[in-house]
Amino acid sequence: MAENEDGQERTEQPTEKRLRQAREQGNLPRSRELATVAVFGAGVVTLVTAGPLFGRGAQGWLRSALSPEPALLGAPERLFPHMGLLLLKLLLVVAPLMAACLLAAFVAPMVLGGFNFASKALVPDINRLNPLSGLKRIYGPTSLAELAKSLLRVVLVGTAAGLALAHGMDVLRVMPNQALEDAVRTGLHFAATLLLASGAALLLLAAADVPYQKWNWTRKLKMTRQELREELKESEGNPQVKGRIRQIQFQLSQRRMMEAVPTADVVVVNPTHYAVALKYDGGTMRAPTVVAKGVDEVALRIREVAARHRVALVSAPPLARALYREGQLGKEIPVRLYAAVAQVLSYVYQLRAWRAGTLRAHPELGRVEVDEFPEGDGR
């Protein structure tokens, strides 16, 4: 079982965050065997399919190289440019082969790990210069796996090449008795067979190496339980920090609620434990709205703020308790409490008129009837 530097076993699968960080650092599953067989196979397939084209190109190049212009013999200063031109023509002949191999070199890694450009991978890593890290790489399990693959590669390729040679030995024996063109054709066919057999052996090795590399990559990214807890804590937030945030949010909501109390029309109380502040504007509201509510100490603060700003305090215990349980801050009161709240607001408006001198008799509130626990409330 893999362990980290603290000796803890890595038993947990890597999370999406850890996989994403690995990709950002350029850490992706890669298979050298897959890249090798892709480049080698692309070259072999290109040679086999475009053999006549390469043959004609090589023939023309040889004719040009072996039949120089007679004027070059008397002008040594032209030999160097002539050699450069010959090299350029040779590059043009082998350009399709080089392009096929180069394309395979880019496509092969994408098959396993996808296309990924990581700028962090270009940053020099000083830890790579550490001799201890180098010794771990040389004598570690990864090096043993690479050694085993190298031995297996020799066995597979050697076996494939040996079988191809054994099967084509009769063909090679008759080549000296053939005409030149037939012998060349036979030799090329045998060489293609040998290359295809070797490519098939490399393909078999790559087929075994790809799943191993994916498994080994995932194994190295596994996490300990402590690392998993730390990551979950970072993603979800530290409980202490979250608690502090909730405390600050509660304080801000309490402050906003107290700032809204002076705008209320009435505060319904019980008379000490509950307090609910209501506001109603007939021109903009369909029903009264709860702007503040609280119990015990919060209720006391609501009453104190209301008293300082001359907001009417109405004692209606059943209504106060029902409003506190069912009303929501910033929302309209429940429909079933319309009648009781309308009775309270009517009393408040009459009280304002009496204080202003437009109403002679002091208003009386009367009994506010409220069913605190209606059917279906679950109590």
PDB file of C-alpha atoms in Angstrom, residues 259-363:
ATOM      1  CA  GLU A 259     -33.149  49.748  11.706  1.00  0.00           C
ATOM      2  CA  ALA A 260     -36.555  48.771  10.238  1.00  0.00           C
ATOM      3  CA  VAL A 261     -38.423  48.977  13.570  1.00  0.00           C
ATOM      4  CA  PRO A 262     -38.834  52.819  13.470  1.00  0.00           C
ATOM      5  CA  THR A 263     -40.646  52.474  10.125  1.00  0.00           C
ATOM      6  CA  ALA A 264     -43.208  50.037  11.565  1.00  0.00           C
ATOM      7  CA  ASP A 265     -46.842  51.005  12.276  1.00  0.00           C
ATOM      8  CA  VAL A 266     -47.233  48.762  15.297  1.00  0.00           C
ATOM      9  CA  VAL A 267     -45.344  46.286  17.471  1.00  0.00           C
ATOM     10  CA  VAL A 268     -47.458  43.422  18.731  1.00  0.00           C
ATOM     11  CA  VAL A 269     -46.096  42.107  22.050  1.00  0.00           C
ATOM     12  CA  ASN A 270     -46.768  39.306  24.528  1.00  0.00           C
ATOM     13  CA  PRO A 271     -46.084  41.495  26.601  1.00  0.00           C
ATOM     14  CA  THR A 272     -42.470  40.581  27.485  1.00  0.00           C
ATOM     15  CA  HIS A 273     -41.404  37.391  25.665  1.00  0.00           C
ATOM     16  CA  TYR A 274     -42.546  38.071  22.072  1.00  0.00           C
ATOM     17  CA  ALA A 275     -42.441  41.157  19.854  1.00  0.00           C
ATOM     18  CA  VAL A 276     -43.402  41.445  16.161  1.00  0.00           C
ATOM     19  CA  ALA A 277     -43.186  44.752  14.250  1.00  0.00           C
ATOM     20  CA  LEU A 278     -45.639  45.217  11.365  1.00  0.00           C
ATOM     21  CA  LYS A 279     -45.757  47.781   8.580  1.00  0.00           C
ATOM     22  CA  TYR A 280     -48.618  48.455   6.191  1.00  0.00           C
ATOM     23  CA  ASP A 281     -48.877  50.861   3.274  1.00  0.00           C
ATOM     24  CA  GLY A 282     -52.204  50.547   1.524  1.00  0.00           C
ATOM     25  CA  GLY A 283     -50.849  52.126  -1.671  1.00  0.00           C
ATOM     26  CA  THR A 284     -48.007  49.650  -2.237  1.00  0.00           C
ATOM     27  CA  MET A 285     -48.754  46.585  -0.095  1.00  0.00           C
ATOM     28  CA  ARG A 286     -51.454  43.964  -0.441  1.00  0.00           C
ATOM     29  CA  ALA A 287     -51.166  43.034   3.246  1.00  0.00           C
ATOM     30  CA  PRO A 288     -49.150  44.041   6.331  1.00  0.00           C
ATOM     31  CA  THR A 289     -45.506  42.954   6.294  1.00  0.00           C
ATOM     32  CA  VAL A 290     -43.313  41.667   9.125  1.00  0.00           C
ATOM     33  CA  VAL A 291     -40.286  43.973   9.441  1.00  0.00           C
ATOM     34  CA  ALA A 292     -38.910  42.641  12.752  1.00  0.00           C
ATOM     35  CA  LYS A 293     -39.576  39.854  15.218  1.00  0.00           C
ATOM     36  CA  GLY A 294     -37.884  38.273  18.208  1.00  0.00           C
ATOM     37  CA  VAL A 295     -38.164  36.649  21.604  1.00  0.00           C
ATOM     38  CA  ASP A 296     -36.731  37.471  25.020  1.00  0.00           C
ATOM     39  CA  GLU A 297     -33.698  39.803  24.631  1.00  0.00           C
ATOM     40  CA  VAL A 298     -34.380  40.535  20.959  1.00  0.00           C
ATOM     41  CA  ALA A 299     -38.025  41.266  21.805  1.00  0.00           C
ATOM     42  CA  LEU A 300     -36.871  43.639  24.540  1.00  0.00           C
ATOM     43  CA  ARG A 301     -34.634  45.522  22.099  1.00  0.00           C
ATOM     44  CA  ILE A 302     -37.491  45.785  19.592  1.00  0.00           C
ATOM     45  CA  ARG A 303     -39.738  47.281  22.265  1.00  0.00           C
ATOM     46  CA  GLU A 304     -37.027  49.732  23.360  1.00  0.00           C
ATOM     47  CA  VAL A 305     -36.409  50.930  19.782  1.00  0.00           C
ATOM     48  CA  ALA A 306     -40.154  51.198  19.175  1.00  0.00           C
ATOM     49  CA  ALA A 307     -40.625  53.223  22.358  1.00  0.00           C
ATOM     50  CA  ARG A 308     -37.826  55.656  21.399  1.00  0.00           C
ATOM     51  CA  HIS A 309     -39.416  56.287  18.014  1.00  0.00           C
ATOM     52  CA  ARG A 310     -42.994  56.458  19.343  1.00  0.00           C
ATOM     53  CA  VAL A 311     -44.128  53.305  17.515  1.00  0.00           C
ATOM     54  CA  ALA A 312     -47.353  51.941  19.003  1.00  0.00           C
ATOM     55  CA  LEU A 313     -46.962  48.892  21.265  1.00  0.00           C
ATOM     56  CA  VAL A 314     -50.057  46.672  21.375  1.00  0.00           C
ATOM     57  CA  SER A 315     -50.313  43.770  23.804  1.00  0.00           C
ATOM     58  CA  ALA A 316     -52.025  40.828  22.118  1.00  0.00           C
ATOM     59  CA  PRO A 317     -50.309  37.645  23.393  1.00  0.00           C
ATOM     60  CA  PRO A 318     -52.023  35.040  21.163  1.00  0.00           C
ATOM     61  CA  LEU A 319     -51.544  37.181  18.047  1.00  0.00           C
ATOM     62  CA  ALA A 320     -47.894  37.952  18.926  1.00  0.00           C
ATOM     63  CA  ARG A 321     -47.095  34.269  19.328  1.00  0.00           C
ATOM     64  CA  ALA A 322     -48.878  33.331  16.100  1.00  0.00           C
ATOM     65  CA  LEU A 323     -47.131  36.101  14.151  1.00  0.00           C
ATOM     66  CA  TYR A 324     -43.747  35.048  15.504  1.00  0.00           C
ATOM     67  CA  ARG A 325     -44.243  31.390  14.571  1.00  0.00           C
ATOM     68  CA  GLU A 326     -45.856  31.863  11.154  1.00  0.00           C
ATOM     69  CA  GLY A 327     -44.621  35.241   9.936  1.00  0.00           C
ATOM     70  CA  GLN A 328     -41.425  35.652   7.919  1.00  0.00           C
ATOM     71  CA  LEU A 329     -39.188  38.705   7.841  1.00  0.00           C
ATOM     72  CA  GLY A 330     -39.873  40.880   4.824  1.00  0.00           C
ATOM     73  CA  LYS A 331     -42.935  38.815   3.872  1.00  0.00           C
ATOM     74  CA  GLU A 332     -46.659  39.436   4.172  1.00  0.00           C
ATOM     75  CA  ILE A 333     -48.473  38.011   7.176  1.00  0.00           C
ATOM     76  CA  PRO A 334     -50.418  34.725   6.789  1.00  0.00           C
ATOM     77  CA  VAL A 335     -53.914  35.109   5.352  1.00  0.00           C
ATOM     78  CA  ARG A 336     -55.556  33.585   8.392  1.00  0.00           C
ATOM     79  CA  LEU A 337     -54.232  36.427  10.566  1.00  0.00           C
ATOM     80  CA  TYR A 338     -55.621  39.224   8.356  1.00  0.00           C
ATOM     81  CA  ALA A 339     -58.689  39.863  10.520  1.00  0.00           C
ATOM     82  CA  ALA A 340     -56.789  40.011  13.807  1.00  0.00           C
ATOM     83  CA  VAL A 341     -54.069  42.288  12.405  1.00  0.00           C
ATOM     84  CA  ALA A 342     -56.695  44.521  10.777  1.00  0.00           C
ATOM     85  CA  GLN A 343     -58.322  44.926  14.191  1.00  0.00           C
ATOM     86  CA  VAL A 344     -54.959  45.934  15.703  1.00  0.00           C
ATOM     87  CA  LEU A 345     -54.126  48.393  12.895  1.00  0.00           C
ATOM     88  CA  SER A 346     -57.585  49.960  13.141  1.00  0.00           C
ATOM     89  CA  TYR A 347     -56.974  50.520  16.834  1.00  0.00           C
ATOM     90  CA  VAL A 348     -53.564  52.079  16.112  1.00  0.00           C
ATOM     91  CA  TYR A 349     -55.003  54.455  13.499  1.00  0.00           C
ATOM     92  CA  GLN A 350     -57.759  55.524  15.930  1.00  0.00           C
ATOM     93  CA  LEU A 351     -55.136  56.019  18.625  1.00  0.00           C
ATOM     94  CA  ARG A 352     -53.163  58.315  16.323  1.00  0.00           C
ATOM     95  CA  ALA A 353     -56.321  60.287  15.584  1.00  0.00           C
ATOM     96  CA  TRP A 354     -57.103  60.603  19.288  1.00  0.00           C
ATOM     97  CA  ARG A 355     -53.577  61.861  19.985  1.00  0.00           C
ATOM     98  CA  ALA A 356     -53.881  64.333  17.129  1.00  0.00           C
ATOM     99  CA  GLY A 357     -57.200  65.618  18.610  1.00  0.00           C
ATOM    100  CA  THR A 358     -59.399  64.567  15.695  1.00  0.00           C
ATOM    101  CA  LEU A 359     -61.046  61.834  17.769  1.00  0.00           C
ATOM    102  CA  ARG A 360     -62.654  62.760  21.073  1.00  0.00           C
ATOM    103  CA  ALA A 361     -63.082  59.361  22.735  1.00  0.00           C
ATOM    104  CA  HIS A 362     -60.061  57.234  23.627  1.00  0.00           C
ATOM    105  CA  PRO A 363     -60.209  54.080  21.454  1.00  0.00           C
TER     106      PRO A 363
END
